[in-house]
Coordinates of C-alpha atoms (C1' of nucleotides) in Angstrom, one line a residue:
Chain J
M264 CA -77.7 -18.2 -40.8
V265 CA -80.7 -18.8 -42.9
A266 CA -80.1 -17.7 -46.5
Q267 CA -82.4 -15.0 -47.5
K268 CA -84.8 -15.4 -50.3
V269 CA -83.4 -14.2 -53.6
R270 CA -85.1 -11.2 -55.1
T271 CA -84.2 -9.8 -58.5
R272 CA -85.6 -7.1 -60.6
F273 CA -86.0 -5.8 -64.1
A274 CA -86.3 -2.0 -64.0
P275 CA -87.1 -0.6 -67.4
S276 CA -88.0 3.0 -68.1
P277 CA -91.3 3.4 -69.9
T278 CA -89.8 5.1 -73.0
G279 CA -91.1 2.8 -75.7
Y280 CA -90.9 -0.8 -76.8
L281 CA -89.0 -3.6 -75.1
H282 CA -85.5 -3.9 -76.5
V283 CA -84.2 -7.4 -77.1
G284 CA -81.3 -6.6 -74.8
G285 CA -83.8 -5.7 -72.2
L286 CA -85.6 -8.9 -72.8
R287 CA -82.4 -10.8 -72.1
T288 CA -81.7 -8.8 -69.0
A289 CA -85.2 -9.5 -67.8
L290 CA -84.8 -13.2 -68.7
Y291 CA -81.5 -13.6 -66.8
N292 CA -83.0 -11.9 -63.8
Y293 CA -86.0 -14.2 -64.0
L294 CA -84.1 -17.4 -64.6
F295 CA -81.7 -16.6 -61.7
A296 CA -84.6 -15.8 -59.3
K297 CA -86.5 -18.9 -60.3
K298 CA -83.5 -21.1 -60.2
M299 CA -82.8 -19.9 -56.6
G300 CA -86.4 -20.3 -55.6
G301 CA -86.7 -16.5 -55.3
D302 CA -88.9 -13.7 -56.7
F303 CA -88.6 -11.7 -59.8
I304 CA -90.0 -8.1 -59.7
I305 CA -90.7 -5.5 -62.3
R306 CA -90.1 -1.8 -61.3
I307 CA -90.8 1.1 -63.6
E308 CA -88.2 3.8 -63.7
D309 CA -90.1 6.8 -64.9
T310 CA -88.0 9.6 -63.2
D311 CA -87.5 11.3 -66.6
Q312 CA -91.0 12.7 -67.2
S313 CA -90.0 14.2 -70.5
R314 CA -89.2 10.8 -72.0
K315 CA -92.2 9.0 -70.7
V316 CA -94.3 7.3 -73.3
E317 CA -98.0 6.5 -72.9
D318 CA -98.8 2.8 -72.6
A319 CA -95.1 1.9 -72.6
Q320 CA -95.4 0.4 -69.1
K321 CA -98.3 -1.8 -70.1
N322 CA -96.6 -2.9 -73.3
L323 CA -93.4 -3.7 -71.6
I324 CA -95.1 -6.0 -69.1
K325 CA -97.4 -7.5 -71.7
T326 CA -94.4 -8.3 -73.9
L327 CA -92.5 -9.9 -71.0
E328 CA -95.6 -12.0 -70.2
W329 CA -95.9 -13.0 -73.8
A330 CA -92.4 -14.3 -73.5
G331 CA -93.2 -16.2 -70.4
I332 CA -91.5 -13.9 -68.0
I333 CA -94.1 -13.5 -65.3
A334 CA -93.2 -11.1 -62.4
D335 CA -94.0 -12.0 -58.8
E336 CA -94.5 -8.3 -58.1
S337 CA -95.1 -5.5 -60.5
P338 CA -97.0 -2.3 -60.9
E339 CA -99.7 -4.2 -62.7
H340 CA -100.1 -7.0 -60.2
G341 CA -98.9 -5.3 -56.9
G342 CA -96.9 -6.8 -54.1
N343 CA -95.7 -6.0 -50.6
F344 CA -92.9 -3.6 -51.6
G345 CA -94.8 -1.1 -53.7
P346 CA -95.4 1.2 -55.2
Y347 CA -93.5 -0.2 -58.1
V348 CA -93.5 3.0 -60.1
Q349 CA -90.8 5.5 -59.2
S350 CA -92.9 8.5 -59.8
E351 CA -95.2 7.3 -57.0
R352 CA -92.3 7.1 -54.6
L353 CA -91.2 10.7 -54.6
D354 CA -91.7 11.3 -50.9
I355 CA -89.4 8.4 -50.2
Y356 CA -86.5 9.8 -52.2
D357 CA -87.1 13.2 -50.5
K358 CA -86.8 11.7 -47.2
Y359 CA -83.5 9.9 -47.9
C360 CA -82.1 12.9 -49.7
K361 CA -82.6 14.9 -46.5
L362 CA -80.7 12.3 -44.6
L363 CA -77.8 12.7 -47.0
L364 CA -77.9 16.5 -46.7
E365 CA -77.9 16.3 -43.0
D366 CA -75.0 13.9 -43.0
H367 CA -73.0 16.2 -45.4
H368 CA -72.9 13.5 -48.1
A369 CA -74.9 15.7 -50.4
Y370 CA -75.2 19.4 -51.1
Y371 CA -77.4 22.0 -53.0
C372 CA -76.1 23.1 -56.3
F373 CA -77.5 26.2 -58.0
A374 CA -75.4 26.1 -61.1
T375 CA -77.2 26.8 -64.3
H376 CA -77.1 24.6 -67.4
E377 CA -75.2 27.4 -69.2
E378 CA -72.6 27.5 -66.4
L379 CA -72.3 23.7 -66.4
D380 CA -71.9 23.6 -70.2
E381 CA -69.3 26.3 -70.1
N382 CA -67.4 24.5 -67.5
R383 CA -67.6 21.3 -69.4
Q384 CA -66.4 22.8 -72.6
L385 CA -63.4 24.4 -70.8
Q386 CA -62.4 21.1 -69.3
I387 CA -62.7 19.3 -72.5
K388 CA -60.5 21.9 -74.2
Q389 CA -58.0 21.4 -71.4
G390 CA -58.0 17.7 -72.0
L391 CA -59.6 17.1 -68.6
Q392 CA -62.4 14.8 -67.7
P393 CA -65.6 16.8 -67.6
K394 CA -66.6 17.0 -64.0
Y395 CA -68.6 19.3 -61.8
N396 CA -66.3 21.9 -60.4
R397 CA -67.8 21.9 -56.9
K398 CA -68.4 25.6 -57.0
W399 CA -71.4 25.2 -54.7
L400 CA -69.8 22.9 -52.2
P401 CA -70.6 24.4 -48.8
E402 CA -68.1 25.6 -46.3
E403 CA -68.8 22.9 -43.8
M404 CA -68.1 20.3 -46.5
G405 CA -64.8 21.8 -47.4
G406 CA -66.1 24.2 -50.0
S407 CA -66.4 27.9 -50.1
I408 CA -70.1 28.6 -49.9
P409 CA -71.3 29.9 -46.5
P410 CA -74.6 28.5 -45.2
S411 CA -76.3 31.9 -45.4
V412 CA -75.8 32.1 -49.1
I413 CA -77.4 28.8 -49.6
Q414 CA -80.2 29.6 -47.3
K415 CA -80.8 32.9 -49.1
K416 CA -81.0 31.1 -52.5
L417 CA -83.4 28.6 -51.1
D418 CA -85.6 31.3 -49.6
E419 CA -85.6 33.1 -52.9
G420 CA -86.9 29.9 -54.5
E421 CA -84.0 29.6 -56.8
P422 CA -84.0 26.3 -58.7
Y423 CA -81.4 23.8 -57.6
V424 CA -80.3 20.2 -57.8
I425 CA -78.8 18.1 -55.0
R426 CA -75.5 16.5 -55.7
M427 CA -73.7 13.7 -53.8
K428 CA -70.2 14.5 -52.5
V429 CA -67.8 11.9 -53.7
P430 CA -65.1 11.4 -51.1
D431 CA -61.6 12.4 -52.3
Y432 CA -58.7 10.1 -52.6
I433 CA -60.4 6.8 -52.1
S434 CA -60.8 3.9 -54.2
V435 CA -64.1 2.0 -54.7
W436 CA -63.8 -1.7 -55.1
F437 CA -66.4 -4.3 -55.7
E438 CA -66.8 -7.9 -56.9
D439 CA -68.9 -8.4 -60.0
I440 CA -70.3 -11.9 -60.2
I441 CA -69.6 -12.1 -63.9
R442 CA -66.4 -10.0 -64.1
G443 CA -64.7 -10.5 -60.8
P444 CA -63.0 -7.6 -58.9
V445 CA -63.4 -4.1 -60.4
E446 CA -61.8 -1.0 -59.0
F447 CA -62.3 2.7 -59.5
D448 CA -60.5 5.8 -58.2
S449 CA -62.9 8.3 -56.7
A450 CA -61.1 11.1 -58.6
T451 CA -62.8 9.7 -61.7
I452 CA -66.2 9.9 -60.2
D453 CA -68.4 13.0 -60.6
D454 CA -70.5 14.6 -57.9
Q455 CA -73.6 13.0 -59.4
V456 CA -76.9 14.8 -59.3
L457 CA -79.2 13.0 -57.0
M458 CA -82.3 15.2 -57.1
K459 CA -83.1 17.1 -60.3
S460 CA -84.5 20.6 -60.2
D461 CA -88.0 19.3 -61.1
G462 CA -88.0 17.4 -57.8
F463 CA -87.5 14.0 -59.3
P464 CA -84.6 11.8 -58.4
T465 CA -82.0 10.7 -61.0
Y466 CA -81.8 7.1 -61.9
H467 CA -78.7 6.6 -59.8
F468 CA -80.4 7.8 -56.6
A469 CA -83.8 6.3 -57.1
S470 CA -82.5 2.9 -58.1
V471 CA -80.2 2.6 -55.1
I472 CA -82.9 3.5 -52.7
D473 CA -85.5 1.3 -54.3
D474 CA -83.1 -1.6 -54.7
H475 CA -82.4 -1.4 -51.0
L476 CA -86.0 -0.8 -49.8
M477 CA -87.4 -3.5 -52.1
G478 CA -84.9 -6.0 -50.7
F479 CA -83.2 -7.1 -53.8
T480 CA -80.4 -9.5 -53.2
H481 CA -78.9 -9.4 -56.7
I482 CA -78.7 -6.7 -59.3
I483 CA -78.4 -8.1 -62.8
R484 CA -78.2 -5.4 -65.4
G485 CA -76.4 -4.4 -68.6
E486 CA -72.8 -3.6 -68.8
E487 CA -73.5 0.0 -69.6
W488 CA -74.1 0.4 -65.9
L489 CA -70.7 -0.9 -64.8
S490 CA -69.1 2.5 -64.7
S491 CA -71.8 4.0 -62.6
M492 CA -71.5 1.2 -60.0
P493 CA -69.0 3.2 -57.8
K494 CA -71.6 6.0 -57.4
H495 CA -74.1 3.5 -56.3
L496 CA -71.8 1.8 -53.9
L497 CA -70.9 5.1 -52.3
L498 CA -74.6 5.8 -51.7
Y499 CA -75.0 2.4 -50.0
E500 CA -72.1 3.3 -47.9
F501 CA -73.5 6.8 -47.0
F502 CA -76.7 5.1 -45.8
G503 CA -74.9 2.3 -44.1
W504 CA -76.7 -0.3 -46.2
E505 CA -75.3 -3.5 -47.3
A506 CA -75.0 -3.5 -51.1
P507 CA -76.6 -6.3 -53.1
K508 CA -74.5 -8.6 -55.2
V509 CA -74.1 -7.3 -58.7
A510 CA -73.7 -8.9 -62.1
H511 CA -73.1 -6.8 -65.3
L512 CA -74.2 -8.5 -68.4
P513 CA -72.3 -8.2 -71.7
L514 CA -74.0 -6.2 -74.3
L515 CA -75.8 -7.4 -77.4
L516 CA -74.1 -6.4 -80.6
N517 CA -74.9 -5.5 -84.2
P518 CA -73.3 -7.7 -86.9
D519 CA -70.5 -5.1 -87.1
R520 CA -70.0 -5.4 -83.3
S521 CA -71.3 -2.0 -82.3
K522 CA -73.9 -1.8 -79.6
L523 CA -77.2 -3.3 -80.9
S524 CA -79.2 -0.6 -82.4
K525 CA -81.9 0.2 -84.9
R526 CA -80.6 1.0 -88.4
Q527 CA -79.0 -2.4 -88.5
G528 CA -82.1 -4.4 -87.9
D529 CA -84.9 -4.9 -85.5
V530 CA -84.3 -4.3 -81.8
A531 CA -87.8 -4.3 -80.5
V532 CA -89.1 -7.6 -79.3
E533 CA -92.4 -6.5 -80.8
D534 CA -90.7 -6.5 -84.2
Y535 CA -89.9 -10.1 -83.9
V536 CA -93.3 -11.0 -82.6
R537 CA -94.8 -9.3 -85.6
K538 CA -92.6 -11.2 -87.9
G539 CA -93.9 -14.4 -86.5
Y540 CA -91.2 -15.6 -84.1
S541 CA -92.5 -17.6 -81.2
A542 CA -91.8 -16.9 -77.6
E543 CA -90.1 -20.2 -77.1
A544 CA -87.6 -19.5 -79.9
I545 CA -86.9 -16.0 -78.9
I546 CA -86.4 -16.9 -75.3
N547 CA -84.2 -19.9 -76.2
F548 CA -82.2 -17.8 -78.6
V549 CA -81.7 -14.8 -76.3
A550 CA -80.8 -17.1 -73.4
M551 CA -77.9 -18.5 -75.4
L552 CA -76.5 -15.1 -76.2
G553 CA -74.0 -14.9 -73.4
W554 CA -74.9 -18.0 -71.4
N555 CA -74.3 -21.7 -71.9
E556 CA -74.7 -24.7 -69.8
G557 CA -71.0 -25.7 -70.1
E558 CA -69.6 -29.0 -68.9
G559 CA -69.5 -30.3 -72.4
S560 CA -73.2 -29.9 -73.0
E561 CA -74.2 -29.8 -76.7
Q562 CA -77.8 -29.0 -76.2
E563 CA -79.2 -26.2 -78.3
V564 CA -82.9 -26.3 -77.7
Y565 CA -84.0 -25.4 -74.2
S566 CA -87.5 -24.9 -72.8
M567 CA -88.0 -22.2 -70.1
T568 CA -88.2 -24.9 -67.5
Q569 CA -84.9 -26.3 -68.6
L570 CA -83.3 -22.9 -68.6
I571 CA -84.4 -22.3 -65.1
D572 CA -83.1 -25.6 -64.1
K573 CA -79.7 -25.1 -65.7
F574 CA -79.1 -21.4 -65.3
S575 CA -76.3 -19.9 -63.4
L576 CA -74.7 -16.4 -63.4
E577 CA -71.3 -17.9 -63.2
R578 CA -71.7 -19.3 -66.6
V579 CA -72.6 -16.0 -68.2
G580 CA -69.8 -14.9 -70.6
K581 CA -68.0 -11.6 -70.4
A582 CA -67.8 -10.6 -74.1
G583 CA -70.6 -9.0 -76.1
A584 CA -72.6 -11.2 -78.4
V585 CA -73.8 -10.5 -81.9
F586 CA -77.5 -10.9 -82.4
N587 CA -77.5 -13.4 -85.3
V588 CA -80.9 -13.9 -86.9
D589 CA -79.8 -17.0 -88.8
K590 CA -79.6 -19.0 -85.7
L591 CA -82.9 -17.6 -84.5
N592 CA -84.5 -18.7 -87.7
W593 CA -83.1 -22.2 -87.3
L594 CA -84.4 -22.3 -83.7
E595 CA -87.9 -21.2 -84.9
K596 CA -87.9 -24.1 -87.4
Q597 CA -86.9 -26.5 -84.7
Y598 CA -89.9 -25.4 -82.6
I599 CA -92.3 -25.6 -85.6
K600 CA -91.0 -29.1 -86.4
N601 CA -91.7 -30.3 -82.9
R602 CA -94.8 -28.4 -82.0
P603 CA -97.9 -30.6 -81.5
T604 CA -100.2 -30.5 -84.4
E605 CA -103.2 -29.4 -82.4
K606 CA -101.2 -26.4 -81.2
L607 CA -100.3 -25.4 -84.7
V608 CA -103.9 -25.8 -85.8
A609 CA -105.0 -23.4 -83.1
V610 CA -102.4 -20.9 -84.2
I611 CA -103.0 -21.2 -87.9
K612 CA -106.8 -21.1 -87.9
P613 CA -107.1 -17.4 -86.9
I614 CA -104.4 -16.5 -89.5
L615 CA -106.4 -18.3 -92.1
L616 CA -109.6 -16.7 -91.1
A617 CA -108.0 -13.3 -91.3
E618 CA -106.8 -14.1 -94.8
L619 CA -110.3 -15.3 -95.8
E620 CA -111.5 -11.8 -95.0
K621 CA -109.3 -10.6 -97.8
R622 CA -109.4 -13.4 -100.3
E623 CA -112.2 -15.5 -101.8
P624 CA -111.5 -19.3 -101.9
L625 CA -112.9 -21.5 -104.6
M626 CA -112.5 -24.5 -102.4
P627 CA -115.3 -25.3 -100.0
L628 CA -115.0 -23.1 -96.9
E629 CA -116.0 -25.8 -94.5
M630 CA -113.3 -28.0 -96.0
I631 CA -110.4 -25.7 -95.9
T632 CA -111.2 -24.4 -92.4
S633 CA -111.7 -27.9 -90.9
E634 CA -109.3 -29.2 -88.4
T635 CA -108.7 -32.4 -90.4
Y636 CA -107.7 -30.4 -93.5
L637 CA -105.4 -28.1 -91.5
E638 CA -103.8 -31.1 -89.9
K639 CA -103.0 -32.5 -93.4
V640 CA -101.6 -29.2 -94.5
I641 CA -99.4 -29.0 -91.4
E642 CA -98.2 -32.6 -91.9
L643 CA -97.1 -31.7 -95.4
M644 CA -95.7 -28.3 -94.7
R645 CA -94.2 -28.3 -91.1
E646 CA -90.7 -29.0 -92.4
R647 CA -90.9 -26.5 -95.1
V648 CA -92.0 -23.3 -93.3
G649 CA -89.9 -20.9 -91.3
F650 CA -92.9 -19.3 -89.4
E651 CA -96.3 -20.5 -88.4
H652 CA -98.0 -17.9 -90.5
E653 CA -96.3 -19.4 -93.6
F654 CA -98.6 -22.4 -93.4
V655 CA -101.1 -19.9 -94.8
T656 CA -99.0 -17.4 -96.6
F657 CA -96.1 -19.5 -98.0
S658 CA -98.4 -22.3 -99.0
S659 CA -101.5 -20.4 -99.8
Y660 CA -102.4 -22.8 -102.7
F661 CA -103.8 -25.1 -100.1
F662 CA -106.6 -22.6 -99.6
F663 CA -106.7 -20.3 -102.6
E664 CA -106.4 -20.7 -106.4
P665 CA -103.0 -19.9 -107.8
E666 CA -103.1 -16.3 -109.1
A667 CA -100.1 -16.7 -111.3
Y668 CA -97.7 -19.4 -112.5
D669 CA -94.0 -19.1 -111.9
E670 CA -92.7 -17.9 -115.2
E671 CA -89.3 -19.4 -115.1
S672 CA -90.6 -22.8 -114.1
V673 CA -93.2 -22.8 -116.8
K674 CA -90.5 -22.0 -119.3
K675 CA -88.3 -24.8 -118.0
R676 CA -91.0 -27.5 -117.6
W677 CA -93.2 -26.9 -120.6
A678 CA -92.6 -28.9 -123.8
T679 CA -94.8 -28.8 -126.9
D680 CA -96.7 -31.9 -125.8
T681 CA -97.1 -30.9 -122.2
N682 CA -100.6 -29.5 -122.6
D683 CA -101.8 -32.7 -124.3
L684 CA -100.2 -34.9 -121.7
L685 CA -101.8 -32.8 -118.9
R686 CA -105.2 -33.0 -120.6
D687 CA -105.0 -36.7 -121.1
F688 CA -103.9 -37.3 -117.6
A689 CA -106.6 -35.1 -116.2
S690 CA -109.2 -37.5 -117.6
I691 CA -107.5 -40.4 -115.9
L692 CA -107.5 -38.4 -112.6
G693 CA -111.1 -37.7 -113.2
S694 CA -111.9 -41.4 -113.4
L695 CA -110.2 -42.2 -110.2
V696 CA -112.4 -43.5 -107.5
E697 CA -109.8 -43.4 -104.8
F698 CA -108.0 -40.1 -105.0
S699 CA -105.1 -41.0 -102.9
A700 CA -101.4 -40.2 -103.2
E701 CA -100.5 -43.9 -103.8
N702 CA -103.2 -44.3 -106.4
I703 CA -102.3 -41.1 -108.2
E704 CA -98.7 -42.1 -108.3
A705 CA -99.5 -45.5 -109.6
H706 CA -101.6 -44.1 -112.4
L707 CA -99.2 -41.5 -113.3
K708 CA -96.4 -44.0 -113.7
E709 CA -98.7 -46.3 -115.7
F710 CA -99.6 -43.4 -117.9
V711 CA -96.1 -42.3 -118.6
A712 CA -94.3 -45.7 -118.9
P713 CA -95.7 -46.9 -122.3
K714 CA -94.8 -43.5 -123.8
G715 CA -91.2 -44.1 -122.7
M716 CA -91.2 -40.9 -120.7
K717 CA -90.0 -40.1 -117.3
A718 CA -92.5 -39.2 -114.6
A719 CA -90.9 -35.8 -114.3
V720 CA -92.4 -34.6 -117.5
L721 CA -95.8 -34.7 -115.9
I722 CA -94.9 -34.2 -112.3
H723 CA -93.5 -30.7 -112.7
P724 CA -96.3 -29.3 -114.9
L725 CA -98.8 -30.8 -112.5
R726 CA -97.2 -29.1 -109.6
I727 CA -97.2 -25.8 -111.4
V728 CA -100.8 -25.9 -112.4
A729 CA -101.9 -27.1 -108.9
S730 CA -99.8 -24.7 -106.9
G731 CA -98.5 -22.0 -109.2
V732 CA -95.0 -22.6 -107.9
S733 CA -92.2 -25.1 -108.5
F734 CA -91.5 -26.1 -104.9
G735 CA -93.5 -27.7 -102.2
P736 CA -94.4 -31.0 -100.6
S737 CA -94.7 -34.3 -102.4
L738 CA -96.7 -33.8 -105.5
Y739 CA -98.9 -36.9 -105.0
H740 CA -99.7 -35.9 -101.4
L741 CA -100.3 -32.4 -102.5
L742 CA -102.9 -33.5 -105.0
E743 CA -104.5 -35.9 -102.6
V744 CA -105.0 -33.2 -100.0
L745 CA -106.3 -30.7 -102.5
G746 CA -108.9 -33.2 -103.7
K747 CA -110.0 -34.3 -107.0
E748 CA -112.4 -31.5 -107.8
T749 CA -109.8 -28.8 -107.1
V750 CA -107.1 -30.6 -108.9
L751 CA -109.2 -31.1 -112.0
R752 CA -110.3 -27.4 -111.9
R753 CA -106.7 -26.2 -111.5
I754 CA -105.5 -28.3 -114.4
Q755 CA -108.3 -26.9 -116.5
V756 CA -107.6 -23.3 -115.6
G757 CA -103.9 -23.8 -115.8
L758 CA -104.1 -25.2 -119.3
E759 CA -106.1 -22.2 -120.4
K760 CA -103.9 -19.6 -118.8
I761 CA -100.6 -21.1 -119.6
S762 CA -101.3 -22.1 -123.2
S763 CA -102.4 -18.6 -123.9
S764 CA -99.2 -17.2 -122.4
V765 CA -96.7 -19.7 -123.8
Chain I
rG221 C1' -59.2 11.9 -74.6
rG222 C1' -59.8 9.9 -69.1
rC223 C1' -61.8 5.7 -66.6
rC224 C1' -63.8 0.8 -66.9
rC225 C1' -64.9 -3.8 -69.5
rC226 C1' -63.7 -7.4 -73.2
rA227 C1' -60.8 -10.6 -77.0
rU228 C1' -61.3 -19.1 -79.6
rC229 C1' -63.9 -20.6 -86.8
rG230 C1' -68.1 -15.5 -90.5
rA231 C1' -71.8 -15.9 -85.9
rC232 C1' -73.1 -18.3 -80.8
rU233 C1' -69.8 -20.9 -78.0
rA234 C1' -67.0 -25.6 -75.3
rG235 C1' -62.3 -25.4 -73.3
rU236 C1' -59.6 -23.3 -66.7
rG237 C1' -51.4 -25.9 -68.2
rG238 C1' -50.5 -31.5 -71.9
rU239 C1' -57.1 -32.0 -76.7
rU240 C1' -55.9 -34.3 -83.9
rA241 C1' -58.8 -27.1 -80.3
rG242 C1' -65.1 -29.9 -79.7
rG243 C1' -70.5 -28.5 -80.8
rU244 C1' -74.4 -25.5 -83.1
rC245 C1' -75.9 -21.7 -87.0
rA246 C1' -74.3 -20.1 -91.7
rU247 C1' -71.4 -21.8 -95.9
rC248 C1' -69.5 -25.7 -99.5
rA249 C1' -69.7 -30.8 -101.5
rC250 C1' -72.0 -35.5 -101.7
rC251 C1' -76.1 -38.8 -100.5
rC252 C1' -81.6 -39.2 -100.4
rU253 C1' -85.2 -37.1 -104.0
rU254 C1' -90.4 -35.2 -108.9
rU255 C1' -89.4 -29.8 -106.7
rC256 C1' -88.5 -27.3 -102.1
rA257 C1' -87.6 -28.5 -97.5
rA258 C1' -86.2 -32.0 -93.8
rG259 C1' -82.6 -35.7 -92.9
rG260 C1' -77.6 -38.2 -93.4
rU261 C1' -72.2 -37.9 -94.5
rG262 C1' -68.1 -35.1 -95.2
rG263 C1' -65.4 -30.4 -95.9
rU264 C1' -63.6 -25.1 -95.6
rA265 C1' -62.9 -22.1 -91.4
rG266 C1' -60.6 -20.1 -85.2
rC267 C1' -57.0 -19.4 -80.2
rA268 C1' -55.6 -10.8 -82.4
rC269 C1' -50.2 -9.7 -81.7
rG270 C1' -45.5 -9.5 -78.8
rG271 C1' -43.0 -10.7 -74.6
rG272 C1' -42.6 -13.6 -70.3
rU273 C1' -43.7 -17.9 -66.4
rU274 C1' -43.3 -23.3 -67.4
rC275 C1' -40.6 -29.4 -69.4
rG276 C1' -45.2 -27.8 -71.8
rA277 C1' -49.5 -22.6 -72.9
rA278 C1' -56.0 -21.0 -76.2
rU279 C1' -55.6 -21.6 -70.9
rC280 C1' -51.3 -17.9 -65.9
rC281 C1' -48.7 -12.7 -65.9
rC282 C1' -47.2 -8.1 -68.5
rG283 C1' -47.5 -5.1 -72.7
rU284 C1' -49.4 -3.8 -77.7
rU285 C1' -53.4 -3.8 -80.9
rG286 C1' -58.4 -4.0 -81.7
rG287 C1' -63.5 -3.6 -80.1
rG288 C1' -67.2 -2.0 -76.6
rG289 C1' -69.2 0.9 -72.6
rU290 C1' -69.2 5.3 -69.8
rC291 C1' -68.0 10.3 -68.7
rA292 C1' -76.1 14.6 -68.5
rC293 C1' -80.7 17.9 -64.0
rC294 C1' -81.4 10.2 -69.8
rA295 C1' -82.1 5.9 -68.1

RNA sequence: GGCCCCAUCGACUAGUGGUUAGGUCAUCACCCUUUCAAGGUGGUAGCACGGGUUCGAAUCCCGUUGGGGUCACCA
């Protein structure tokens, strides 16, 4: 037998942003499909019209693509199994629902919301599991409603839903790729609504039909679906279809181990994008939340290609994983450290240009926006920033004059003779022909030595007047990159501002 | 509450009967150093508990506890 081509799907509902948990589900589906040489498909589950959000579909797909998860078939790019939006497949669900009705696997239910609620309350009060009481189960299916009554209601145009009839006294068993065998008693399964009164199918019904029709070989989804698996299995059985293999992923957790939610931090991928995390770091991070290569591997940094190469569902863990931002931050730094300079230049330049819309530099515009200048800034800063945008925001003194001087540092580093020293050394700097780090260092040491002072007495004040802050790259290199003109100006300005405040 | 799933350092995890229980993040100390990073070295820290099975259990079985999910005309 020729193995069929693997097909997996990510099936979000267009109700808003892409959740990081959703990103991981999509990623695992994608990795598995690509690893197996198969296809990854995006399907939109918009059967709840009331929760539909404008543009959500577009944003979902856009965000996935930003992350590097490109679908082989999707509502945006088409494919041979469309339409890929469930609201465009209504006639299909109708057709299959009729089949179920004919085969007595489903029945009309005219119960009102009030009735259902009442019933539920009663059952809860009695300590029972809330379940539909099958009041509308027709005679021919073992219930008490004669066909004529149903027909009459139908003729009168009474609103109704269609429910599946869960067989009594059976047990539903399946093998989860991640969890192994799982078993349910049919007594615990409700007669799930298949078609809602607005004519739309429920998730359970639509996804089973689509998963079959679209030819998916593997269903990889969150653990929250595990308990509805038996319903889906029953539907496959009703239709006589072979069920796809399933894998239920462990959930992503808050630091307090509850299900990952807002309130305790950001859950939208877009939030992390906005903060400046890169696709590589987020994908890498999310991939490791629940999966690892095993076999003694100690690799932490994986590219998408490597992930595809190494991924396997068998190595996905069973327990929920806490979304720990510390490690994400560390990964982001790893990527910045190793990203090619020209790539960083390309990213930083637009950020700088945007900043230049808001702030006026004193340094020559051509200079600070030039590639060679940006390359130097990157060289000095790449091991000191946590995000790409920090090349501009965290070390803005490479582009703009310091607006203030860190008070505590001034207090700590300024002695009575500091201003004089600074002034004297400025004139030495002014006379330098070669304004290089080595040369600056040599002259500074020469200047300080005969006075019996340590270089630090000048180094720290110089850094503060040059940058406004007490931390940063090597002072000598900082000065070199800034250039003589800027350095002299900043010393001058710094002396004025600081002496007036000290 | 019923049903289902899960359980190794604070976090992510390696580990599938015999290991000084390993790695990474975080944390602490030291080194490097003009600062901040980066880097280096070292440290603190874990098998939830109780029973079995076995010569021997983190590993297998049962129970307890704890956590989570789910019980909608939402997905």
